[in-house]
Coordinates of C-alpha atoms and ligand atoms in Angstrom, one line a residue:
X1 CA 0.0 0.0 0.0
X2 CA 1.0 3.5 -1.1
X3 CA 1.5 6.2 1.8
X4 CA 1.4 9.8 0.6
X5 CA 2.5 13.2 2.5
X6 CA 0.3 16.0 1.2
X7 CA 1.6 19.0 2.5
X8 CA -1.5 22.0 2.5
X9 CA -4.1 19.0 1.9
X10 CA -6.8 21.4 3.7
X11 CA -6.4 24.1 1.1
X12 CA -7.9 24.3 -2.0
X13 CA -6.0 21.9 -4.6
X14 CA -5.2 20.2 -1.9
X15 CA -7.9 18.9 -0.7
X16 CA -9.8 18.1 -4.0
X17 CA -6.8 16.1 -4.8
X18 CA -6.7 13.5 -1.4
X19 CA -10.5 13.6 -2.4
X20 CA -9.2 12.6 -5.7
X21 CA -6.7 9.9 -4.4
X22 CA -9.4 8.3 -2.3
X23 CA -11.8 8.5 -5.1
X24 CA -9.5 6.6 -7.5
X25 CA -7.4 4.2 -5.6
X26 CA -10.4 3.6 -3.1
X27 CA -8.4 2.2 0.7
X28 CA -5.6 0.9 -1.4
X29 CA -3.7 3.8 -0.3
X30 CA -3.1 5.9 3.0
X31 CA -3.0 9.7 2.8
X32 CA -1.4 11.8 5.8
X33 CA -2.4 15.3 5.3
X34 CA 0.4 18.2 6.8
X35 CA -1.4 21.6 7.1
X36 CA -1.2 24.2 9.7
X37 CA -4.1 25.4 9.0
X38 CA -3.5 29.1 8.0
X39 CA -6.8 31.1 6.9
X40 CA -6.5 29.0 3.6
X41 CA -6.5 25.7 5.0
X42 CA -10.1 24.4 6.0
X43 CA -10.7 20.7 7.4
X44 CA -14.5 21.2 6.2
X45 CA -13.2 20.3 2.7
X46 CA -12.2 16.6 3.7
X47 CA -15.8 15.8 5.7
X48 CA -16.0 13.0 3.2
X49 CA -12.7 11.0 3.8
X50 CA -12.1 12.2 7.9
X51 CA -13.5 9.0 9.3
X52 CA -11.6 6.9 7.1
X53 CA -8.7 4.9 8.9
X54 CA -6.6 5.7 6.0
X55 CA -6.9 9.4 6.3
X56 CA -4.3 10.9 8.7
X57 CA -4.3 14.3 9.5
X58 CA -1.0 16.0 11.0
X59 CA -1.1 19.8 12.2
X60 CA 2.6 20.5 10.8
X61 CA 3.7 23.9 9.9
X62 CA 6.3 22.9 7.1
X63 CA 9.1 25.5 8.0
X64 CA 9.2 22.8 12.0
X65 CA 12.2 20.8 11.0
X66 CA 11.7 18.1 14.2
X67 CA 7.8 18.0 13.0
X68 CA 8.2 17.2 9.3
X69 CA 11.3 14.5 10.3
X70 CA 9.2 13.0 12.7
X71 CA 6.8 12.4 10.1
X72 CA 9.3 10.2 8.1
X73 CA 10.3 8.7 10.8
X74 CA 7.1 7.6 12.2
X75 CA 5.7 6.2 8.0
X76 CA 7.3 4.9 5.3
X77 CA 6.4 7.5 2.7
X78 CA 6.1 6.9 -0.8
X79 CA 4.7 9.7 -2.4
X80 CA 5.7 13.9 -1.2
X81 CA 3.2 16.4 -2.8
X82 CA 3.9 19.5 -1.5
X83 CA 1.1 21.8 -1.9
X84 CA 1.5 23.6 1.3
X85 CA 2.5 27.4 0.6
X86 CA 1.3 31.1 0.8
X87 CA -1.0 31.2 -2.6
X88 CA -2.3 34.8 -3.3
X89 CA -0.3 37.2 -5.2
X90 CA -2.2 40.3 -3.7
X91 CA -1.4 39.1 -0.2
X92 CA 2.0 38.5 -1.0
X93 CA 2.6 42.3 -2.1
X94 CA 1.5 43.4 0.9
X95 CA 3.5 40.9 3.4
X96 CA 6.4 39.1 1.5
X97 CA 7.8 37.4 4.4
X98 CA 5.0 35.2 4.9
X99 CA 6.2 33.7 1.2
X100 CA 9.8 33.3 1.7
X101 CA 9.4 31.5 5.0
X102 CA 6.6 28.8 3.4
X103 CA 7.1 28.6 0.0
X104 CA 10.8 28.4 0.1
X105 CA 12.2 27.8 3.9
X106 CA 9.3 25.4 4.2
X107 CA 10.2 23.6 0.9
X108 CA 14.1 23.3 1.9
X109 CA 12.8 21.7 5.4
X110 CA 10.6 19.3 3.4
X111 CA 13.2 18.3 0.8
X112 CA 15.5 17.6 3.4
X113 CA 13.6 15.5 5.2
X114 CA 12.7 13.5 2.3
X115 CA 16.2 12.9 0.6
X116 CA 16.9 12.1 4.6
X117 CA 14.5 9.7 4.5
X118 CA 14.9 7.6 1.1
X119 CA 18.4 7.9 0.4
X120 CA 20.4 4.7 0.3
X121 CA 24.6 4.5 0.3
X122 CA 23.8 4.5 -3.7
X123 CA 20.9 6.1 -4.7
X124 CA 17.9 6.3 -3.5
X125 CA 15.4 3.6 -2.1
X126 CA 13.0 2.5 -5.2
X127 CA 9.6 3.8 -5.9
X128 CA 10.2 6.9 -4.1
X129 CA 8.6 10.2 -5.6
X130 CA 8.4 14.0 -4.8
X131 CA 6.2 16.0 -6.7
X132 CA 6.5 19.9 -6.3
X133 CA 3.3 21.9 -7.3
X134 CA 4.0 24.8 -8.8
X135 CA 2.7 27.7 -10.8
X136 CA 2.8 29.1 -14.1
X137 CA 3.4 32.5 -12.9
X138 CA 6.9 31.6 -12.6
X139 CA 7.3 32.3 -16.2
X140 CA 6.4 35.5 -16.1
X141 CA 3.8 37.7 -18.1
X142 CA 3.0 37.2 -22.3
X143 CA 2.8 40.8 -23.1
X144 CA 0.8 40.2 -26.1
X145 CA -1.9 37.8 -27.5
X146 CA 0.6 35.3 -29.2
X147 CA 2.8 32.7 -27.7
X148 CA 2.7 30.3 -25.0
X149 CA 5.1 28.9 -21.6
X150 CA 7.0 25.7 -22.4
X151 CA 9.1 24.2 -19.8
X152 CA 11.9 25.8 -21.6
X153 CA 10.9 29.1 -21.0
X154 CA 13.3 31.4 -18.8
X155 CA 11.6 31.6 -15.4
X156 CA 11.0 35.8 -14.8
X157 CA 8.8 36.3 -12.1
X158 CA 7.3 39.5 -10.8
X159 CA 5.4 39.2 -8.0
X160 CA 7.2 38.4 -4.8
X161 CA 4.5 35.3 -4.7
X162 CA 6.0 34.2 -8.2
X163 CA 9.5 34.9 -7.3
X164 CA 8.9 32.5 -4.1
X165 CA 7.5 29.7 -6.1
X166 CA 10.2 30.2 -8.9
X167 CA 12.9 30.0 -5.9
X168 CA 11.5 26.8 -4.1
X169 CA 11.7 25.2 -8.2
X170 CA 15.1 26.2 -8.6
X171 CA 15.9 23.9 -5.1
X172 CA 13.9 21.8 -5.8
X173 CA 15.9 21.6 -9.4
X174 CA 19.8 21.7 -7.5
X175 CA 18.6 18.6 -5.5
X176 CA 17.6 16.8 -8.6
X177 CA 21.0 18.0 -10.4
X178 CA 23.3 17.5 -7.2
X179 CA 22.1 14.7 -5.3
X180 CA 19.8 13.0 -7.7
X181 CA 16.8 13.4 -5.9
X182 CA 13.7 11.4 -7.3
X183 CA 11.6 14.6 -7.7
X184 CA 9.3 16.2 -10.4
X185 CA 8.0 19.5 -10.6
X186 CA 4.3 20.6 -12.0
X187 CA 3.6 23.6 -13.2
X188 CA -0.2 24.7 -13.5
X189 CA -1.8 27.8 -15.1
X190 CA -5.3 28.9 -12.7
X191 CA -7.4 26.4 -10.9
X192 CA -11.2 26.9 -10.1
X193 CA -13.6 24.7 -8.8
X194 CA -14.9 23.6 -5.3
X195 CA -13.4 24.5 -1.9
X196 CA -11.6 27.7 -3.4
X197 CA -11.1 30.3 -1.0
X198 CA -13.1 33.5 -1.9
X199 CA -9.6 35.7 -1.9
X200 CA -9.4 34.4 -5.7
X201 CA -11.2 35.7 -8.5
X202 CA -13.5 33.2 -9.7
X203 CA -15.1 32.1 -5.7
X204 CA -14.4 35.8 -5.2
X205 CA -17.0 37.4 -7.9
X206 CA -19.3 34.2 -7.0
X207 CA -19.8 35.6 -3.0
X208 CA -20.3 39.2 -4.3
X209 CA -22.7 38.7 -6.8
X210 CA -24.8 36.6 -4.4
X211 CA -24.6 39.2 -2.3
X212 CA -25.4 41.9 -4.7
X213 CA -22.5 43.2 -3.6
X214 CA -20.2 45.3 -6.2
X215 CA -17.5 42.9 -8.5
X216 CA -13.6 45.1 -8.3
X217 CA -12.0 44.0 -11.7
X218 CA -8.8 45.1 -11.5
X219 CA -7.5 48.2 -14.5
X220 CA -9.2 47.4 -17.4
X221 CA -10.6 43.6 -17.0
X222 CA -8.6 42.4 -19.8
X223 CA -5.8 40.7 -18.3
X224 CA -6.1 36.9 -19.7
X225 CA -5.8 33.6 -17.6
X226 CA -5.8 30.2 -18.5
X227 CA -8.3 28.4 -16.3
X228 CA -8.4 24.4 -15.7
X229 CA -10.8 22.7 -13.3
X230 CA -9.0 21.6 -9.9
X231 CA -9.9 17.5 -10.7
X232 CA -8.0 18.0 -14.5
X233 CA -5.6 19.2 -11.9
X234 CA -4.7 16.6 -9.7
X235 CA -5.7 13.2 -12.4
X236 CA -2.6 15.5 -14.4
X237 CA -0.3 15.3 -10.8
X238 CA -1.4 11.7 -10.2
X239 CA 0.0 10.6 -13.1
X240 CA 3.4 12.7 -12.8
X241 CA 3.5 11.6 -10.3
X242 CA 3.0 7.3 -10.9
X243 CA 4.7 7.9 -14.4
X244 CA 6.9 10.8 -14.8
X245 CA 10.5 9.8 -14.9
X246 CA 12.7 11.7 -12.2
X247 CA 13.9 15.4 -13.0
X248 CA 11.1 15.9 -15.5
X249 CA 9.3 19.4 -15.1
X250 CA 5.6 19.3 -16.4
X251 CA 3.5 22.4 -18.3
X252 CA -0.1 21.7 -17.4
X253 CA -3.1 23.6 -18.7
X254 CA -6.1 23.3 -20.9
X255 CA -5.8 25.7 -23.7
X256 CA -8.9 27.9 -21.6
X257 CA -7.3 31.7 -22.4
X258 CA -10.2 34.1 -20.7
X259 CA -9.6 37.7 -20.0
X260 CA -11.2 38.6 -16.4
X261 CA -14.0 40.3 -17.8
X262 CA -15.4 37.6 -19.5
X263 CA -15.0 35.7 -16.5
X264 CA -16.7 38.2 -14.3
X265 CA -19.5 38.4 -17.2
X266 CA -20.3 34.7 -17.5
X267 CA -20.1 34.4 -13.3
X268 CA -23.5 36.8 -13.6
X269 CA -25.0 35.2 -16.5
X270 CA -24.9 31.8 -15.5
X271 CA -25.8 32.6 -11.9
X272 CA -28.9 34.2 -13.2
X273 CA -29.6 31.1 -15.0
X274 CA -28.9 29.0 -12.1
X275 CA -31.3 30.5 -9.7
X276 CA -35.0 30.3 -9.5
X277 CA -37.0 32.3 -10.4
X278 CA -38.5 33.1 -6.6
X279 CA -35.1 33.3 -5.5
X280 CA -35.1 37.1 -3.4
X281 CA -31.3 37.5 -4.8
X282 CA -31.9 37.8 -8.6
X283 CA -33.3 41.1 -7.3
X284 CA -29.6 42.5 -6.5
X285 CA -28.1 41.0 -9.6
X286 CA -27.2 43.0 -12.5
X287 CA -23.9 43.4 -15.1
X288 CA -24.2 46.9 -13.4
X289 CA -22.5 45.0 -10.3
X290 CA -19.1 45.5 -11.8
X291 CA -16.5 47.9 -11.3
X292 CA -13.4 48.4 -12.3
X293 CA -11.1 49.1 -9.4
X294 CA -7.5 50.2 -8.9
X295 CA -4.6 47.8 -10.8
X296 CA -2.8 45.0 -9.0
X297 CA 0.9 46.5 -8.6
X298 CA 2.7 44.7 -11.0
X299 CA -0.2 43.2 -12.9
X300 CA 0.9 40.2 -15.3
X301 CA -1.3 40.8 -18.5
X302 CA -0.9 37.1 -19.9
X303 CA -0.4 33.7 -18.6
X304 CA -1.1 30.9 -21.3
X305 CA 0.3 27.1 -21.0
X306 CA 1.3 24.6 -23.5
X307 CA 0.6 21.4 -22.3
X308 CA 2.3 19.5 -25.2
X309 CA 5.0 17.7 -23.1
X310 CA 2.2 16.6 -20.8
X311 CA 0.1 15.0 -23.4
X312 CA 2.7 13.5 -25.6
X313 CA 4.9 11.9 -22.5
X314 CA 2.0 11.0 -19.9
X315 CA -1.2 11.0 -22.3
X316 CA -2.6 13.2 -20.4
X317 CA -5.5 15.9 -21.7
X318 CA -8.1 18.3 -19.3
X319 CA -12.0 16.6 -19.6
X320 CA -13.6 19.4 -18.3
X321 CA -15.3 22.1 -20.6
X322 CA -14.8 25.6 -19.2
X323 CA -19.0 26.4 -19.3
X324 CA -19.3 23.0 -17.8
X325 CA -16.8 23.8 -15.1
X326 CA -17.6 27.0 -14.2
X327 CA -21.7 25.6 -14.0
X328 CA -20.5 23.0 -11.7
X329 CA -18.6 25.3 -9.5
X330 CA -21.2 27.7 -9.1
X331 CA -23.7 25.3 -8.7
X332 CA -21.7 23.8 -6.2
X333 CA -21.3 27.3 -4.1
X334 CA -25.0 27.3 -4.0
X335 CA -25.4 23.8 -2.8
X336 CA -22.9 25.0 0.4
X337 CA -23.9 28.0 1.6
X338 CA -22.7 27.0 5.0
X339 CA -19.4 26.7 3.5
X340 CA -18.9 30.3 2.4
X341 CA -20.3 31.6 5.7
X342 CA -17.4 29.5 7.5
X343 CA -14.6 31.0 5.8
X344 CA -15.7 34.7 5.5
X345 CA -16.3 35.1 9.1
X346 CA -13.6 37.1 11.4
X347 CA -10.7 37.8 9.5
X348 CA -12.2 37.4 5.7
X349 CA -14.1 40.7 6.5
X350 CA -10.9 42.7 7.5
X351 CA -8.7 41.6 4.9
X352 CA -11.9 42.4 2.5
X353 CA -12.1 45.9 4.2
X354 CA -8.2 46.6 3.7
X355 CA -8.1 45.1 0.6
X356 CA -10.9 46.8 -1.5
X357 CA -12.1 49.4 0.6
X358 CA -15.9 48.7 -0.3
Ligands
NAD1 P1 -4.5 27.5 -0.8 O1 -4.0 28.8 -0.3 O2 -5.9 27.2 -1.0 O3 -4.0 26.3 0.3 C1 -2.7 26.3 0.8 C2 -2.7 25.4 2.0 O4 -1.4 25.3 2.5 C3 -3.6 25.7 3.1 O5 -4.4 24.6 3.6 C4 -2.7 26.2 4.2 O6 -3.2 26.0 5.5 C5 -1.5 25.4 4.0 N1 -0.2 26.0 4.4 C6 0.2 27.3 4.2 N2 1.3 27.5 4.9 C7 1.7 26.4 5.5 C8 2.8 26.0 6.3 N3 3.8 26.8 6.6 N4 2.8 24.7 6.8 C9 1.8 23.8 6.5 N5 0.7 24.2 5.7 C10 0.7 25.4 5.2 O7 -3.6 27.2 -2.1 P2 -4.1 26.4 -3.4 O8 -4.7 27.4 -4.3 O9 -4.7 25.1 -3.1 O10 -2.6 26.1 -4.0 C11 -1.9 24.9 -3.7 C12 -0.6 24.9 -4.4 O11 -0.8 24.9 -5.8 C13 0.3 26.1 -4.0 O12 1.6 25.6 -3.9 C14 0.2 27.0 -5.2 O13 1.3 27.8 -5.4 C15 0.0 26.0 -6.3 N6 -0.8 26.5 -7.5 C16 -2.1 27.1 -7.3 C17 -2.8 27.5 -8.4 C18 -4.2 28.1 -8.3 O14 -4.8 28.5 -9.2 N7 -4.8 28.1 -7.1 C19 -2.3 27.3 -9.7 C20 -1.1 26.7 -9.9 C21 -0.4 26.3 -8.8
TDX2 O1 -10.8 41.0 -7.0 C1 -10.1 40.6 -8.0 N1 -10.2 41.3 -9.2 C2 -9.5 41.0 -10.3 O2 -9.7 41.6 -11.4 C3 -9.2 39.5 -8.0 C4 -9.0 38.7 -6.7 C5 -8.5 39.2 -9.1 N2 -8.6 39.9 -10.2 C6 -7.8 39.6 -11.4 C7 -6.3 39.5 -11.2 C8 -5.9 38.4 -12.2 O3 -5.6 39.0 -13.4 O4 -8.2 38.2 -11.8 C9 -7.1 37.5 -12.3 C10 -6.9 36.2 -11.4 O5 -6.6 36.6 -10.1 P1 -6.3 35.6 -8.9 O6 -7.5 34.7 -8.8 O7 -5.8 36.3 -7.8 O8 -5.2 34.6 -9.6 P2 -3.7 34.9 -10.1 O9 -3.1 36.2 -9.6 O10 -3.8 34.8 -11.6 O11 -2.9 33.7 -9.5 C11 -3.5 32.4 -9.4 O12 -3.1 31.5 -10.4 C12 -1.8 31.0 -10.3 C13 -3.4 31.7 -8.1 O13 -3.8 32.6 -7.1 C14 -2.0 31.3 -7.8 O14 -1.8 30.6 -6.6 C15 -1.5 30.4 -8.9 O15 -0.2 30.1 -8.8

């Protein structure tokens, strides 16, 4: 039997991929799931799997050396998938530190302890894998319409949330080239779905125009990003991670360019669709809901993914229509109202008030 560490399995991606794991591989596996449970990470998203005697969960801040060894010392892991890390680029203009010290302190900690773990006089014991998730945004910004990120591309990140993903890649990259350490890296263009914390756009504009509160689209809405549904997401890591040879870096994306407005525009329209007719919050609902808002410092105007390497090595290719996606997604924030309420109590509402202003 398989045992996996997922580091940040309460977050987002995180979570839909242990939901993922059990889902496929049913109890032939055993998942222990390190979060510290920042404002991102939220044990309601793994309900489903809590009771199972399979599921471990582990309150671990990554960047605790003894905490993370202990880990390894206490299971045999197979599989690493480090999710943990600080994941919004406006929050990460405002407090850097918090990224340096998770995304690449915390990575360091995590490598160490599993090239601590596995290695052998020769190598490394068999069947071991590490699978760092990273982002797209290490690439950089396209600064026009044409072109797309390939693994090749020369990493040039701008934000210092991209500069701290780009970092952890690049040791995650000198452990590979120094001490042959059985790792892959992902790197994924935007993820929406269920569970997503309403700090990003997509759950973001979902909350507000329930609400009929107002929609901030940052400078002129036509910023373009390349959106994949979380479950395309994690089958793509799965099989990285069963079938990618060690060293490899993987693009993934679905070919799903959308500037923001269009986004914000088809959020409305298929909410609208989506509620009844008696429902008293069609009332507040209207395109008039949107307004355009101050810039993100630093604003990357383009991210777009070629997933060619991903799909010609591994087979893999996203299932998931966008308009399908996006229906799901929504539908699945009105089937969990609950949900939202939990994670925009207390702190949500001051980092909403100091964020927007509105
Ligand atoms: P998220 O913010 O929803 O979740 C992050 C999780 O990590 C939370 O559960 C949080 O509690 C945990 N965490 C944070 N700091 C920690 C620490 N020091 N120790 C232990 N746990 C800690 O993030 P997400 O959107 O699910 O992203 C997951 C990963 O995927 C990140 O590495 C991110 O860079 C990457 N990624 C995200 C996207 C996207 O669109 N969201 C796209 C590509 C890559
Ligand atoms: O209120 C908003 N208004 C707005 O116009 C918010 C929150 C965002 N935006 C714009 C900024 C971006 O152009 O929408 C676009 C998407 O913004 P985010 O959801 O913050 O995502 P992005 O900055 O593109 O980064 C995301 O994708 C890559 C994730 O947050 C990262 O973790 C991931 O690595």
């Amino acid at each position: 039997m398989k045992t996996y560490l997922v580091t940040g399995g309460a977050g987002f991606i995180g979570s839909n991929f242990i939901l993922y794991l059990f889902e496929k591989y049913g109890n032939n596996i055993r998942v222990i799931n390190a979060d510290c449970l920042t404002y991102a990470g939220n044990l309601e998203n793994l309900k489903d799997v809590e009771s199972n005697p399979n599921y471990i969960f582990f309150k671990v801040d990554i960047r605790d050396r003894q905490a993370v060894n202990n880990i390894f010392q206490e299971y045999d892991i197979d599989r690493v998938i480090h999710f943990a890390a600080e994941s919004h680029v406006d929050r990460s203009i405002k407090n850097p530190e918090a990224f340096v010290s998770t995304n690449v302190l915390g990575t360091l900690n995590l490598i160490n302890a599993a090239k601590m773990a596995w290695e052998t006089q020769d190598g490394y014991r068999p069947g071991k894998k590490y699978v760092q998730i990273s982002t797209d945004e290490v690439y950089g910004s396209l600064e026009d319409e044409h072109g797309y990120f390939h693994e090749t591309t020369p990493l040039d990140p701008h934000s210092p949330y991209s500069a701290s993903k780009a970092s952890a890649d690049l040791l995650v990259k000198s452990y590979v080239d120094t001490f042959g350490f059985p790792a892959n890296t992902t790197r994924c263009s935007n993820n929406y779905g269920p569970y997503q914390f309403p700090e990003k756009l997509i759950p973001l504009m979902i909350n507000n125009t329930l609400s009929g509160k107002r929609l901030p689209v940052y400078g002129t809405g036509k910023n373009v990003r390349d959106w994949l549904y979380v479950k395309d997401h994690a089958k793509a890591i799965d099989l990285v991670a069963e079938k990618a040879a060690a060293g490899e870096v993987y693009n993934i994306g679905g070919h799903n360019e959308k500037r923001n407005i269009e986004i914000v525009t088809l959020i409305i329209d298929t909410i609208l669709d989506l509620l009844p007719e008696q429902d008293a919050r069609r009332k507040g609902i209207s395109h008039d809901l949107i307004t355009y808002v101050e810039d993100r410092k630093g604003h990357d105007y383009r991210y777009a993914i070629s997933p060619d390497k991903i799909k010609a090595e591994l087979g893999w290719e996203p299932e998931t229509m966008f308009a399908d996606g996006l229906r799901m997604t929504i539908k699945w924030y009105l089937d969990n109202p609950e949900w939202m309420e939990h994670v925009t109590r207390g702190d949500y509402q001051n980092y909403y008030k100091q964020m927007y202003g509105m």
